[in-house]
Amino acid sequence: MRVLVITGAGVSAESGIPTFRGKDGYWRNFDPAKLATPEAFARDPELVWEWYRERRQRIRNAQPNAAHAAIAKLAQHADEFLLVTQNVDDLHARAGLAKQNMVQIHGDIFVTKCSRCDFRRRDYEQEQRDVVPKCPECDALMRPGVVWFGEQLTWDELQRIESYLDRGPCDLVIVAGTTATFGYIIDWALRANRHGGGLIEVNPEETPLSQFATRLVREPAAVALALLVNQLIEL
Ligand code: APR
């Protein structure tokens, strides 16, 4: 059983982490151009840093939910498994999913990286501080280790997805909790499902991917994925 799972913010919604485009989503209340672009950081680094500090704190206070647990369980039962998540939180990892089975394609909010050189680190102390830290290597400002609008996806992470897809089609593709806003999400799902093994969309709402799905589960992920994975494992 060769599996690809793709997740988005909807999977962490039931852990109390806001989505981006949902009812009380971040982009409903904030302008992404002011908070999630390199230009925004250059213009007002304190504002951007503060927003990500609050988000990190919120994630630290959250717990993985049954959707995260179900995906970690599926990874243990599949012969080959890869999760591609757009989420920068650590809830999939905290649910027990191993790093080698996961690609965080939009980065990791708990990593800080230099805005100029390649220096990067995980530093709980530093990230808590309300002043934007400086890079110990080149003295430039440190920034959150996430992919901002207008930035390229990380080459190494992309290669991991490409080589997984090149190694053969999947027997099952699950796409959960994403508006599939970015074309590469749909592209990866369709390539993985190129032999029609099965493409399941888990999302209370319709998305651009729905038309390609072989099965639509219009339920919240925590409920739906737990049921689905148990069914699959029994099979
Ligand atoms: N279970 C399943 N799906 C849910 C749930 C839930 N409990 N709650 C909401 N959803 C669905 C919504 O219907 C919506 O389709 O999750 C989706 C969330 O979509 P977005 O807010 O657009 O989040 P996402 O698709 O992850 O955004 C992609 O955009 O803003 C950037 O970098 C950011 O990674 C993010 C990317």
Short mmCIF file of C-alpha atoms and ligand atoms in Angstrom, two decimals:
data_model
loop_
_atom_site.label_atom_id
_atom_site.label_comp_id
_atom_site.label_asym_id
_atom_site.label_seq_id
_atom_site.Cartn_x
_atom_site.Cartn_y
_atom_site.Cartn_z
CA MET A 1 0.00 0.00 0.00
CA ARG A 2 1.68 3.19 -1.25
CA VAL A 3 0.13 6.31 0.20
CA LEU A 4 0.35 10.09 -0.24
CA VAL A 5 -1.42 12.41 2.19
CA ILE A 6 -1.60 16.19 1.66
CA THR A 7 -2.85 18.44 4.45
CA GLY A 8 -3.64 22.08 5.05
CA ALA A 9 -4.77 24.36 7.85
CA GLY A 10 -8.16 22.65 8.15
CA VAL A 11 -6.47 19.64 9.78
CA SER A 12 -5.22 21.83 12.64
CA ALA A 13 -8.47 23.80 12.96
CA GLU A 14 -9.87 21.36 15.53
CA SER A 15 -6.73 21.94 17.63
CA GLY A 16 -7.69 25.62 17.85
CA ILE A 17 -5.30 26.90 15.18
CA PRO A 18 -7.10 29.32 12.82
CA THR A 19 -7.16 28.52 9.13
CA PHE A 20 -6.23 31.24 6.61
CA ARG A 21 -9.28 31.63 4.38
CA GLY A 22 -11.96 30.11 6.64
CA LYS A 23 -14.63 32.11 8.59
CA ASP A 24 -12.27 33.48 11.28
CA GLY A 25 -9.20 32.76 9.17
CA TYR A 26 -6.02 34.82 9.42
CA TRP A 27 -6.43 36.35 5.96
CA ARG A 28 -9.95 37.47 6.86
CA ASN A 29 -8.56 39.63 9.66
CA PHE A 30 -5.08 40.47 8.47
CA ASP A 31 -3.58 41.52 5.15
CA PRO A 32 -1.08 38.82 4.10
CA ALA A 33 0.89 41.50 2.23
CA LYS A 34 1.56 43.18 5.58
CA LEU A 35 2.61 40.03 7.44
CA ALA A 36 3.72 37.16 5.19
CA THR A 37 6.00 38.63 2.50
CA PRO A 38 9.71 39.51 2.47
CA GLU A 39 8.69 43.11 1.68
CA ALA A 40 6.51 43.24 4.82
CA PHE A 41 9.43 42.00 6.92
CA ALA A 42 11.77 44.58 5.38
CA ARG A 43 9.20 47.32 6.02
CA ASP A 44 8.26 46.39 9.61
CA PRO A 45 10.24 43.42 11.03
CA GLU A 46 8.90 43.95 14.57
CA LEU A 47 5.27 43.65 13.43
CA VAL A 48 5.97 40.46 11.47
CA TRP A 49 8.12 38.96 14.24
CA GLU A 50 5.43 39.72 16.83
CA TRP A 51 2.73 38.04 14.73
CA TYR A 52 4.76 34.86 14.33
CA ARG A 53 5.66 34.89 18.05
CA GLU A 54 1.97 34.92 18.92
CA ARG A 55 1.29 32.13 16.43
CA ARG A 56 4.12 30.01 17.88
CA GLN A 57 2.74 30.50 21.37
CA ARG A 58 -0.73 29.49 20.23
CA ILE A 59 0.63 26.33 18.60
CA ARG A 60 2.64 25.46 21.72
CA ASN A 61 -0.58 25.67 23.74
CA ALA A 62 -2.42 23.43 21.25
CA GLN A 63 -2.54 19.63 21.06
CA PRO A 64 -2.59 17.35 18.00
CA ASN A 65 -6.14 16.12 17.27
CA ALA A 66 -7.57 12.81 16.02
CA ALA A 67 -6.79 13.77 12.41
CA HIS A 68 -3.07 14.10 13.17
CA ALA A 69 -3.20 10.81 15.12
CA ALA A 70 -4.97 9.00 12.27
CA ILE A 71 -2.38 10.13 9.73
CA ALA A 72 0.46 8.98 11.99
CA LYS A 73 -1.32 5.61 12.35
CA LEU A 74 -1.76 5.27 8.58
CA ALA A 75 1.97 5.93 8.13
CA GLN A 76 2.72 2.95 10.38
CA HIS A 77 0.48 0.62 8.37
CA ALA A 78 1.37 1.71 4.85
CA ASP A 79 4.27 0.08 3.02
CA GLU A 80 5.31 3.45 1.60
CA PHE A 81 4.04 6.72 2.98
CA LEU A 82 4.61 10.43 2.54
CA LEU A 83 2.78 13.36 4.11
CA VAL A 84 3.09 16.71 2.35
CA THR A 85 1.79 19.37 4.71
CA GLN A 86 1.37 23.07 4.09
CA ASN A 87 1.13 23.57 7.84
CA VAL A 88 4.06 25.25 9.57
CA ASP A 89 2.92 23.98 12.99
CA ASP A 90 4.44 20.88 14.63
CA LEU A 91 1.22 18.99 15.32
CA HIS A 92 1.84 16.20 12.80
CA ALA A 93 5.26 15.57 14.38
CA ARG A 94 3.83 15.75 17.91
CA ALA A 95 1.24 13.15 16.87
CA GLY A 96 4.15 10.80 16.24
CA LEU A 97 4.76 11.14 12.51
CA ALA A 98 8.44 10.68 11.76
CA LYS A 99 10.34 13.50 10.01
CA GLN A 100 11.37 11.17 7.17
CA ASN A 101 7.68 10.55 6.38
CA MET A 102 6.82 14.22 6.18
CA VAL A 103 7.57 17.27 4.05
CA GLN A 104 6.64 20.70 5.48
CA ILE A 105 6.48 22.40 2.09
CA HIS A 106 5.78 25.89 3.52
CA GLY A 107 8.44 25.62 6.20
CA ASP A 108 8.51 25.27 9.99
CA ILE A 109 7.41 28.11 12.29
CA PHE A 110 9.74 26.88 15.07
CA VAL A 111 12.81 27.39 12.91
CA THR A 112 14.33 30.86 12.66
CA LYS A 113 16.67 31.65 9.81
CA CYS A 114 18.87 34.53 8.79
CA SER A 115 17.26 36.94 6.32
CA ARG A 116 20.61 37.17 4.49
CA CYS A 117 22.92 34.13 4.97
CA ASP A 118 22.14 30.40 5.33
CA PHE A 119 22.27 30.37 9.12
CA ARG A 120 19.20 28.76 10.70
CA ARG A 121 18.34 27.25 14.11
CA ARG A 122 15.62 26.16 16.55
CA ASP A 123 15.94 28.34 19.62
CA TYR A 124 13.05 28.44 22.05
CA GLU A 125 14.66 31.22 24.12
CA GLN A 126 15.33 33.39 21.14
CA GLU A 127 11.90 32.97 19.56
CA GLN A 128 10.23 34.07 22.79
CA ARG A 129 11.99 37.41 22.80
CA ASP A 130 9.94 40.37 21.55
CA VAL A 131 12.89 41.91 19.76
CA VAL A 132 13.90 40.57 16.37
CA PRO A 133 17.12 38.61 16.96
CA LYS A 134 20.27 39.17 14.92
CA CYS A 135 22.19 36.49 13.02
CA PRO A 136 25.33 35.42 14.96
CA GLU A 137 27.11 34.86 11.62
CA CYS A 138 26.37 38.05 9.65
CA ASP A 139 24.39 40.27 12.03
CA ALA A 140 21.38 40.51 9.68
CA LEU A 141 17.87 40.11 11.13
CA MET A 142 16.62 36.59 11.83
CA ARG A 143 13.17 35.71 10.43
CA PRO A 144 10.65 32.84 10.79
CA GLY A 145 11.70 29.70 8.82
CA VAL A 146 8.51 29.72 6.73
CA VAL A 147 7.91 30.25 2.99
CA TRP A 148 6.33 33.64 2.41
CA PHE A 149 4.16 34.74 -0.52
CA GLY A 150 6.37 35.44 -3.52
CA GLU A 151 9.13 33.12 -2.29
CA GLN A 152 10.32 29.87 -3.87
CA LEU A 153 9.58 26.53 -2.25
CA THR A 154 12.66 24.92 -0.72
CA TRP A 155 14.53 22.93 -3.39
CA ASP A 156 15.46 19.98 -1.16
CA GLU A 157 11.90 19.53 0.07
CA LEU A 158 10.58 19.71 -3.50
CA GLN A 159 13.06 17.02 -4.54
CA ARG A 160 11.79 14.72 -1.80
CA ILE A 161 8.24 15.01 -3.17
CA GLU A 162 9.36 14.63 -6.79
CA SER A 163 11.39 11.50 -6.07
CA TYR A 164 8.48 9.96 -4.10
CA LEU A 165 6.10 10.61 -7.02
CA ASP A 166 8.68 9.43 -9.59
CA ARG A 167 9.08 6.13 -7.78
CA GLY A 168 5.55 5.17 -8.87
CA PRO A 169 1.82 5.94 -8.57
CA CYS A 170 0.07 5.64 -5.21
CA ASP A 171 -2.65 3.18 -4.23
CA LEU A 172 -4.27 5.90 -2.15
CA VAL A 173 -4.15 9.71 -2.04
CA ILE A 174 -5.86 11.65 0.76
CA VAL A 175 -6.13 15.46 0.61
CA ALA A 176 -7.48 16.97 3.83
CA GLY A 177 -8.20 20.45 5.11
CA THR A 178 -6.91 22.58 2.27
CA THR A 179 -8.47 25.00 -0.23
CA ALA A 180 -5.86 23.67 -2.70
CA THR A 181 -5.12 27.30 -3.52
CA PHE A 182 -1.72 26.50 -4.97
CA GLY A 183 -1.55 24.60 -8.27
CA TYR A 184 1.25 22.33 -7.07
CA ILE A 185 -1.11 20.78 -4.50
CA ILE A 186 -3.50 19.63 -7.22
CA ASP A 187 -0.60 18.63 -9.48
CA TRP A 188 0.95 16.37 -6.82
CA ALA A 189 -2.40 14.78 -5.95
CA LEU A 190 -3.23 14.00 -9.59
CA ARG A 191 0.25 12.66 -10.36
CA ALA A 192 0.12 10.40 -7.31
CA ASN A 193 -3.31 9.19 -8.44
CA ARG A 194 -2.30 8.74 -12.07
CA HIS A 195 -3.25 5.06 -12.00
CA GLY A 196 -6.59 5.80 -10.32
CA GLY A 197 -5.77 4.11 -7.03
CA GLY A 198 -8.17 6.47 -5.26
CA LEU A 199 -8.19 10.18 -4.40
CA ILE A 200 -10.14 11.06 -1.28
CA GLU A 201 -10.86 14.69 -0.35
CA VAL A 202 -11.69 15.37 3.30
CA ASN A 203 -13.13 18.87 3.63
CA PRO A 204 -16.51 20.22 4.73
CA GLU A 205 -16.38 22.53 1.71
CA GLU A 206 -15.84 22.22 -2.04
CA THR A 207 -12.40 23.05 -3.42
CA PRO A 208 -10.82 23.17 -6.91
CA LEU A 209 -9.63 19.61 -6.23
CA SER A 210 -13.13 18.20 -5.60
CA GLN A 211 -13.84 17.55 -9.28
CA PHE A 212 -10.90 15.14 -9.45
CA ALA A 213 -11.67 13.24 -6.27
CA THR A 214 -12.96 9.66 -6.43
CA ARG A 215 -14.48 10.10 -2.99
CA LEU A 216 -15.63 13.27 -1.18
CA VAL A 217 -15.87 13.29 2.61
CA ARG A 218 -17.61 16.51 3.63
CA GLU A 219 -16.81 16.08 7.32
CA PRO A 220 -14.34 17.67 9.75
CA ALA A 221 -10.98 15.89 9.48
CA ALA A 222 -10.69 14.77 13.11
CA VAL A 223 -13.86 12.70 12.74
CA ALA A 224 -13.48 11.63 9.12
CA LEU A 225 -9.80 10.66 9.09
CA ALA A 226 -10.02 8.57 12.25
CA LEU A 227 -12.91 6.57 10.72
CA LEU A 228 -11.32 6.35 7.28
CA VAL A 229 -7.96 5.12 8.54
CA ASN A 230 -9.54 2.50 10.78
CA GLN A 231 -11.58 1.25 7.82
CA LEU A 232 -8.47 1.13 5.64
CA ILE A 233 -6.43 -0.71 8.24
CA GLU A 234 -9.21 -3.30 8.80
CA LEU A 235 -9.25 -3.84 5.04
N1 APR B 1 -11.58 19.55 8.77
C1 APR B 1 -11.26 19.53 7.44
N2 APR B 1 -11.18 20.66 6.68
C2 APR B 1 -11.45 21.83 7.28
C3 APR B 1 -11.80 21.92 8.66
C4 APR B 1 -11.86 20.71 9.40
N3 APR B 1 -12.16 20.70 10.69
N4 APR B 1 -12.01 23.24 8.96
C5 APR B 1 -11.79 23.93 7.80
N5 APR B 1 -11.47 23.07 6.80
C6 APR B 1 -11.13 23.39 5.41
C7 APR B 1 -11.81 24.64 4.86
O1 APR B 1 -13.05 24.31 4.27
C8 APR B 1 -10.79 25.09 3.80
O2 APR B 1 -11.06 24.46 2.57
O3 APR B 1 -9.75 23.68 5.41
C9 APR B 1 -9.45 24.58 4.35
C10 APR B 1 -8.50 25.64 4.89
O4 APR B 1 -8.06 26.38 3.80
P1 APR B 1 -7.03 27.60 3.97
O5 APR B 1 -7.41 28.42 5.11
O6 APR B 1 -6.92 28.23 2.63
O7 APR B 1 -5.65 26.87 4.36
P2 APR B 1 -4.61 26.11 3.40
O8 APR B 1 -5.30 25.46 2.26
O9 APR B 1 -3.76 25.28 4.26
O10 APR B 1 -3.75 27.37 2.83
C11 APR B 1 -2.67 27.08 2.02
O11 APR B 1 -1.95 29.36 2.02
O12 APR B 1 -1.93 31.17 3.34
C12 APR B 1 -1.13 30.24 2.77
O13 APR B 1 0.94 29.38 3.48
C13 APR B 1 -0.41 29.44 3.82
O14 APR B 1 -0.09 27.05 3.95
C14 APR B 1 -1.03 28.06 3.72
C15 APR B 1 -1.54 28.03 2.30
#
